[in-house]
mmCIF file of C-alpha atoms in Angstrom:
data_model
loop_
_atom_site.group_PDB
_atom_site.id
_atom_site.type_symbol
_atom_site.label_atom_id
_atom_site.label_comp_id
_atom_site.label_asym_id
_atom_site.label_seq_id
_atom_site.Cartn_x
_atom_site.Cartn_y
_atom_site.Cartn_z
ATOM 1 C CA UNK N 127 2.708 33.462 41.185
ATOM 2 C CA UNK N 128 -0.092 35.265 39.340
ATOM 3 C CA UNK N 129 -3.772 34.780 40.070
ATOM 4 C CA UNK N 130 -4.223 33.096 36.661
ATOM 5 C CA UNK N 131 -1.488 30.545 37.408
ATOM 6 C CA UNK N 132 -2.906 29.878 40.891
ATOM 7 C CA UNK N 133 -6.325 28.814 39.593
ATOM 8 C CA UNK N 134 -4.971 26.824 36.647
ATOM 9 C CA UNK N 135 -5.985 23.141 36.847
ATOM 10 C CA UNK N 136 -4.133 20.254 35.175
ATOM 11 C CA UNK N 137 -7.348 18.909 33.643
ATOM 12 C CA UNK N 138 -9.837 21.357 32.187
ATOM 13 C CA UNK N 139 -13.502 20.559 32.867
ATOM 14 C CA UNK N 140 -14.912 18.712 29.895
ATOM 15 C CA UNK N 141 -18.646 18.106 30.229
ATOM 16 C CA UNK N 142 -18.757 15.882 27.163
ATOM 17 C CA UNK N 143 -16.062 13.634 28.666
ATOM 18 C CA UNK N 144 -17.927 13.508 31.975
ATOM 19 C CA UNK N 145 -21.138 12.620 30.155
ATOM 20 C CA UNK N 146 -19.237 9.877 28.318
ATOM 21 C CA UNK N 147 -17.923 8.395 31.587
ATOM 22 C CA UNK N 148 -21.421 8.538 33.095
ATOM 23 C CA UNK N 149 -22.903 6.739 30.082
ATOM 24 C CA UNK N 150 -20.147 4.108 30.323
ATOM 25 C CA UNK N 151 -20.976 3.426 33.980
ATOM 26 C CA UNK N 152 -24.706 3.215 33.211
ATOM 27 C CA UNK N 153 -24.043 0.828 30.332
ATOM 28 C CA UNK N 154 -21.816 -1.408 32.534
ATOM 29 C CA UNK N 155 -24.652 -1.796 35.077
ATOM 30 C CA UNK N 156 -27.129 -2.443 32.257
ATOM 31 C CA UNK N 157 -24.809 -5.100 30.729
ATOM 32 C CA UNK N 158 -24.347 -6.770 34.142
ATOM 33 C CA UNK N 159 -28.109 -7.034 34.540
ATOM 34 C CA UNK N 160 -28.506 -8.390 31.000
ATOM 35 C CA UNK N 161 -25.816 -11.041 31.671
ATOM 36 C CA UNK N 162 -27.573 -11.963 34.940
ATOM 37 C CA UNK N 163 -24.431 -11.288 37.000
ATOM 38 C CA UNK N 164 -25.483 -10.599 40.574
ATOM 39 C CA UNK N 165 -23.607 -9.989 43.825
ATOM 40 C CA UNK N 166 -25.180 -13.116 45.382
ATOM 41 C CA UNK N 167 -23.909 -15.252 42.526
ATOM 42 C CA UNK N 168 -20.409 -13.776 42.966
ATOM 43 C CA UNK N 169 -20.387 -14.571 46.706
ATOM 44 C CA UNK N 170 -21.572 -18.157 46.077
ATOM 45 C CA UNK N 171 -18.827 -18.482 43.438
ATOM 46 C CA UNK N 172 -16.186 -17.446 45.962
ATOM 47 C CA UNK N 173 -17.295 -20.233 48.315
ATOM 48 C CA UNK N 174 -17.302 -22.803 45.501
ATOM 49 C CA UNK N 175 -13.865 -21.627 44.360
ATOM 50 C CA UNK N 176 -12.442 -21.943 47.884
ATOM 51 C CA UNK N 177 -13.825 -25.505 48.147
ATOM 52 C CA UNK N 178 -12.296 -26.370 44.766
ATOM 53 C CA UNK N 179 -8.895 -24.981 45.791
ATOM 54 C CA UNK N 180 -8.973 -26.974 49.029
ATOM 55 C CA UNK N 181 -9.566 -30.169 47.013
ATOM 56 C CA UNK N 182 -6.491 -29.474 44.844
ATOM 57 C CA UNK N 183 -4.037 -29.935 47.720
ATOM 58 C CA UNK N 184 -1.912 -31.824 48.377
ATOM 59 C CA UNK N 185 -0.722 -32.372 44.775
ATOM 60 C CA UNK N 186 -0.629 -36.000 43.654
ATOM 61 C CA UNK N 187 2.690 -37.622 42.812
ATOM 62 C CA UNK N 188 1.221 -40.370 40.615
ATOM 63 C CA UNK N 189 1.666 -40.563 36.819
ATOM 64 C CA UNK N 190 4.804 -38.415 36.951
ATOM 65 C CA UNK N 191 6.115 -40.183 33.845
ATOM 66 C CA UNK N 192 3.066 -39.089 31.849
ATOM 67 C CA UNK N 193 3.438 -35.560 33.203
ATOM 68 C CA UNK N 194 7.116 -35.385 32.241
ATOM 69 C CA UNK N 195 6.428 -36.685 28.703
ATOM 70 C CA UNK N 196 3.713 -34.069 28.212
ATOM 71 C CA UNK N 197 5.904 -31.259 29.503
ATOM 72 C CA UNK N 198 8.719 -32.253 27.136
ATOM 73 C CA UNK N 199 6.244 -32.307 24.227
ATOM 74 C CA UNK N 200 4.931 -28.882 25.262
ATOM 75 C CA UNK N 201 8.436 -27.401 25.260
ATOM 76 C CA UNK N 202 9.216 -28.998 21.882
ATOM 77 C CA UNK N 203 6.062 -27.479 20.360
ATOM 78 C CA UNK N 204 6.931 -24.039 21.775
ATOM 79 C CA UNK N 205 10.556 -24.104 20.592
ATOM 80 C CA UNK N 206 9.832 -25.374 17.059
ATOM 81 C CA UNK N 207 6.876 -23.044 16.494
ATOM 82 C CA UNK N 208 8.796 -20.026 17.847
ATOM 83 C CA UNK N 209 11.807 -20.734 15.618
ATOM 84 C CA UNK N 210 9.792 -21.129 12.408
ATOM 85 C CA UNK N 211 7.332 -18.376 13.323
ATOM 86 C CA UNK N 212 10.095 -15.821 13.932
ATOM 87 C CA UNK N 213 12.027 -16.878 10.812
ATOM 88 C CA UNK N 214 8.915 -16.396 8.667
ATOM 89 C CA UNK N 215 7.982 -13.146 10.420
ATOM 90 C CA UNK N 216 11.334 -11.488 9.687
ATOM 91 C CA UNK N 217 10.971 -11.213 5.866
ATOM 92 C CA UNK N 218 7.256 -10.499 6.198
ATOM 93 C CA UNK N 219 8.031 -7.647 8.611
ATOM 94 C CA UNK N 220 10.457 -6.101 6.121
ATOM 95 C CA UNK N 221 8.004 -6.515 3.239
ATOM 96 C CA UNK N 222 5.222 -4.923 5.317
ATOM 97 C CA UNK N 223 7.272 -1.844 6.305
ATOM 98 C CA UNK N 224 5.734 1.068 4.388
ATOM 99 C CA UNK N 225 8.807 3.283 4.697
ATOM 100 C CA UNK N 226 11.012 0.774 2.839
ATOM 101 C CA UNK N 227 8.765 -1.118 0.443
ATOM 102 C CA UNK N 228 6.307 -0.060 -2.285
ATOM 103 C CA UNK N 229 2.573 -0.364 -1.682
ATOM 104 C CA UNK N 230 2.118 -3.382 -3.948
ATOM 105 C CA UNK N 231 4.407 -5.333 -1.575
ATOM 106 C CA UNK N 232 3.278 -3.947 1.779
ATOM 107 C CA UNK N 233 -0.457 -4.543 1.384
ATOM 108 C CA UNK N 234 -0.259 -8.310 0.598
ATOM 109 C CA UNK N 235 2.284 -8.744 3.417
ATOM 110 C CA UNK N 236 0.068 -6.895 5.877
ATOM 111 C CA UNK N 237 -2.911 -8.955 4.727
ATOM 112 C CA UNK N 238 -1.019 -12.185 5.576
ATOM 113 C CA UNK N 239 -0.031 -10.799 8.978
ATOM 114 C CA UNK N 240 -3.610 -9.651 9.683
ATOM 115 C CA UNK N 241 -4.987 -13.047 8.627
ATOM 116 C CA UNK N 242 -2.577 -14.799 11.014
ATOM 117 C CA UNK N 243 -3.739 -12.536 13.831
ATOM 118 C CA UNK N 244 -7.456 -12.811 13.105
ATOM 119 C CA UNK N 245 -8.272 -15.745 15.404
ATOM 120 C CA UNK N 246 -7.369 -16.902 18.867
ATOM 121 C CA UNK N 247 -4.810 -19.783 18.871
ATOM 122 C CA UNK N 248 -7.507 -22.191 20.098
ATOM 123 C CA UNK N 249 -9.598 -21.505 16.981
ATOM 124 C CA UNK N 250 -6.551 -22.042 14.760
ATOM 125 C CA UNK N 251 -5.838 -25.252 16.711
ATOM 126 C CA UNK N 252 -9.347 -26.559 15.998
ATOM 127 C CA UNK N 253 -8.883 -25.822 12.288
ATOM 128 C CA UNK N 254 -5.471 -27.514 12.128
ATOM 129 C CA UNK N 255 -6.647 -30.529 14.148
ATOM 130 C CA UNK N 256 -9.393 -30.908 11.564
ATOM 131 C CA UNK N 257 -6.834 -30.569 8.747
ATOM 132 C CA UNK N 258 -3.862 -32.662 9.950
ATOM 133 C CA UNK N 259 -5.354 -34.629 12.828
ATOM 134 C CA UNK N 260 -4.674 -34.735 16.552
ATOM 135 C CA UNK N 261 -1.138 -34.253 17.837
ATOM 136 C CA UNK N 262 1.839 -31.893 17.999
ATOM 137 C CA UNK N 263 1.831 -31.054 14.255
ATOM 138 C CA UNK N 264 -1.475 -29.219 14.662
ATOM 139 C CA UNK N 265 -0.047 -27.379 17.667
ATOM 140 C CA UNK N 266 3.120 -26.355 15.832
ATOM 141 C CA UNK N 267 1.175 -25.047 12.821
ATOM 142 C CA UNK N 268 -1.158 -23.153 15.147
ATOM 143 C CA UNK N 269 1.629 -21.377 16.999
ATOM 144 C CA UNK N 270 3.597 -20.646 13.815
ATOM 145 C CA UNK N 271 0.544 -18.770 12.507
ATOM 146 C CA UNK N 272 0.097 -17.008 15.845
ATOM 147 C CA UNK N 273 3.770 -15.966 15.835
ATOM 148 C CA UNK N 274 3.530 -14.534 12.317
ATOM 149 C CA UNK N 275 0.469 -12.492 13.271
ATOM 150 C CA UNK N 276 2.031 -10.989 16.374
ATOM 151 C CA UNK N 277 5.788 -10.769 15.699
ATOM 152 C CA UNK N 278 5.359 -9.853 12.022
ATOM 153 C CA UNK N 279 3.250 -6.830 12.991
ATOM 154 C CA UNK N 280 5.742 -5.723 15.654
ATOM 155 C CA UNK N 281 8.690 -6.188 13.283
ATOM 156 C CA UNK N 282 6.990 -4.027 10.630
ATOM 157 C CA UNK N 283 6.103 -1.280 13.119
ATOM 158 C CA UNK N 284 9.645 -1.240 14.550
ATOM 159 C CA UNK N 285 11.115 -0.834 11.050
ATOM 160 C CA UNK N 286 8.685 1.995 10.255
ATOM 161 C CA UNK N 287 9.955 3.933 13.306
ATOM 162 C CA UNK N 288 13.650 3.927 12.300
ATOM 163 C CA UNK N 289 15.577 6.980 11.171
ATOM 164 C CA UNK N 290 15.847 6.981 7.368
ATOM 165 C CA UNK N 291 18.965 9.176 7.294
ATOM 166 C CA UNK N 292 21.492 6.275 7.297
ATOM 167 C CA UNK N 293 19.322 4.392 4.770
ATOM 168 C CA UNK N 294 19.209 7.373 2.394
ATOM 169 C CA UNK N 295 22.944 7.965 2.829
ATOM 170 C CA UNK N 296 23.746 4.368 1.884
ATOM 171 C CA UNK N 297 21.395 4.515 -1.122
ATOM 172 C CA UNK N 298 23.041 7.749 -2.274
ATOM 173 C CA UNK N 299 26.436 6.055 -2.008
ATOM 174 C CA UNK N 300 25.217 3.267 -4.294
ATOM 175 C CA UNK N 301 25.029 0.489 -1.674
ATOM 176 C CA UNK N 302 23.085 -2.622 -2.768
ATOM 177 C CA UNK N 303 19.686 -3.322 -1.216
ATOM 178 C CA UNK N 304 20.855 -6.109 1.121
ATOM 179 C CA UNK N 305 23.691 -3.915 2.404
ATOM 180 C CA UNK N 306 21.177 -1.157 3.156
ATOM 181 C CA UNK N 307 19.066 -3.644 5.126
ATOM 182 C CA UNK N 308 22.054 -5.187 6.915
ATOM 183 C CA UNK N 309 23.943 -2.022 7.847
ATOM 184 C CA UNK N 310 21.280 0.695 7.686
ATOM 185 C CA UNK N 311 18.133 -0.935 9.098
ATOM 186 C CA UNK N 312 19.030 -3.958 11.234
ATOM 187 C CA UNK N 313 21.356 -2.122 13.682
ATOM 188 C CA UNK N 314 18.459 0.220 14.542
ATOM 189 C CA UNK N 315 15.930 -2.540 15.286
ATOM 190 C CA UNK N 316 18.008 -5.547 16.331
ATOM 191 C CA UNK N 317 17.528 -5.163 20.100
ATOM 192 C CA UNK N 318 13.790 -4.690 19.672
ATOM 193 C CA UNK N 319 13.640 -7.779 17.434
ATOM 194 C CA UNK N 320 15.321 -9.800 20.188
ATOM 195 C CA UNK N 321 12.810 -8.482 22.723
ATOM 196 C CA UNK N 322 9.837 -9.326 20.478
ATOM 197 C CA UNK N 323 11.229 -12.805 19.763
ATOM 198 C CA UNK N 324 11.799 -13.694 23.409
ATOM 199 C CA UNK N 325 8.337 -12.420 24.311
ATOM 200 C CA UNK N 326 6.826 -14.554 21.540
ATOM 201 C CA UNK N 327 8.691 -17.624 22.821
ATOM 202 C CA UNK N 328 7.259 -16.950 26.275
ATOM 203 C CA UNK N 329 3.797 -16.533 24.752
ATOM 204 C CA UNK N 330 4.123 -19.745 22.729
ATOM 205 C CA UNK N 331 5.200 -21.613 25.843
ATOM 206 C CA UNK N 332 1.980 -20.529 27.560
ATOM 207 C CA UNK N 333 -0.195 -21.175 24.507
ATOM 208 C CA UNK N 334 1.312 -24.637 23.972
ATOM 209 C CA UNK N 335 -0.060 -25.629 27.383
ATOM 210 C CA UNK N 336 -3.545 -24.529 26.291
ATOM 211 C CA UNK N 337 -4.062 -25.757 22.734
ATOM 212 C CA UNK N 338 -3.804 -29.370 23.878
ATOM 213 C CA UNK N 339 -7.343 -28.939 25.262
ATOM 214 C CA UNK N 340 -8.615 -29.276 21.679
ATOM 215 C CA UNK N 341 -6.168 -32.081 20.782
ATOM 216 C CA UNK N 342 -3.226 -30.118 19.384
ATOM 217 C CA UNK N 343 -0.575 -31.799 21.537
ATOM 218 C CA UNK N 344 1.134 -30.731 24.734
ATOM 219 C CA UNK N 345 0.021 -30.960 28.319
ATOM 220 C CA UNK N 346 -3.367 -29.308 27.726
ATOM 221 C CA UNK N 347 -5.002 -32.620 26.784
ATOM 222 C CA UNK N 348 -3.853 -34.265 30.017
ATOM 223 C CA UNK N 349 -5.018 -31.208 31.971
ATOM 224 C CA UNK N 350 -8.480 -31.404 30.424
ATOM 225 C CA UNK N 351 -8.685 -35.155 31.070
ATOM 226 C CA UNK N 352 -7.787 -34.617 34.738
ATOM 227 C CA UNK N 353 -10.607 -32.064 34.989
ATOM 228 C CA UNK N 354 -13.085 -34.493 33.469
ATOM 229 C CA UNK N 355 -12.033 -37.322 35.835
ATOM 230 C CA UNK N 356 -12.217 -35.029 38.908
ATOM 231 C CA UNK N 357 -8.600 -36.059 39.492
ATOM 232 C CA UNK N 358 -7.860 -32.853 41.364
ATOM 233 C CA UNK N 359 -4.588 -33.858 43.050
ATOM 234 C CA UNK N 360 -3.040 -34.728 39.663
ATOM 235 C CA UNK N 361 -4.588 -31.557 38.253
ATOM 236 C CA UNK N 362 -2.783 -29.562 40.948
ATOM 237 C CA UNK N 363 0.508 -31.209 39.994
ATOM 238 C CA UNK N 364 -0.073 -30.265 36.342
ATOM 239 C CA UNK N 365 -0.897 -26.650 37.214
ATOM 240 C CA UNK N 366 2.194 -26.314 39.421
ATOM 241 C CA UNK N 367 4.314 -27.828 36.634
ATOM 242 C CA UNK N 368 2.951 -25.297 34.130
ATOM 243 C CA UNK N 369 3.746 -22.438 36.530
ATOM 244 C CA UNK N 370 7.292 -23.781 36.938
ATOM 245 C CA UNK N 371 7.652 -24.145 33.169
ATOM 246 C CA UNK N 372 6.564 -20.553 32.547
ATOM 247 C CA UNK N 373 8.975 -19.262 35.205
ATOM 248 C CA UNK N 374 11.849 -21.172 33.585
ATOM 249 C CA UNK N 375 10.835 -19.696 30.221
ATOM 250 C CA UNK N 376 10.838 -16.196 31.722
ATOM 251 C CA UNK N 377 14.316 -16.786 33.165
ATOM 252 C CA UNK N 378 15.630 -18.024 29.809
ATOM 253 C CA UNK N 379 14.098 -15.028 28.005
ATOM 254 C CA UNK N 380 15.891 -12.626 30.343
ATOM 255 C CA UNK N 381 19.192 -14.452 29.835
ATOM 256 C CA UNK N 382 18.825 -14.458 26.038
ATOM 257 C CA UNK N 383 18.106 -10.706 25.986
ATOM 258 C CA UNK N 384 21.108 -10.090 28.236
ATOM 259 C CA UNK N 385 23.401 -11.997 25.837
ATOM 260 C CA UNK N 386 22.376 -9.893 22.833
ATOM 261 C CA UNK N 387 22.192 -6.578 24.702
ATOM 262 C CA UNK N 388 25.709 -6.833 26.180
#
């Protein structure tokens, strides 16, 4: 080992980077003081949180019928919105792929995807509740838009990362456009599409439990009402049910991916 190799360090000293980290730390402390976040307030919050958690247990077994109806509605919203969201995202993803489509097609497609991703689902839910009224329809429309914004972007990026050699070979052989897509593009991205779709279903399942807070259907409305009534034992039952629902969704997502990957 030479003397040069012995003193070589994996990370070269960078004084500008160190100054940047120092400024970041200083700004974090400044922002904490501006937001009036203090250590005493944090400690008091821990005590209040522990008292709240103790009031949640044991979970209440009343109104189980209402809970079951809301869970079924939540699952229905997640399944319908995922199906339509993914179906709409697939053509948009292809149209937004810059390595396959001309610019006059990719830019409008990317604008639609960006618009669908611009707001949090709760904001979309408020807009759709205002447009179509309270209930599951507003929730479904909300999550369809959310799915297009997220899955459409991932679909487009996955297509842009493919190898163009099989595509160019099929074009040179005179294959029609749909054959190029079916046999040259889809085999390269199919497994990733399945992964994105199952993740979006899992995400929609979680979001469908939340958008009900603003009246867009699902169990969120019942959850919010339990909070307002200080009905903490029923609230605990709802929270445990949501955790169980998400775990079932995770299990199903793994099984679906295993079916297509085998």
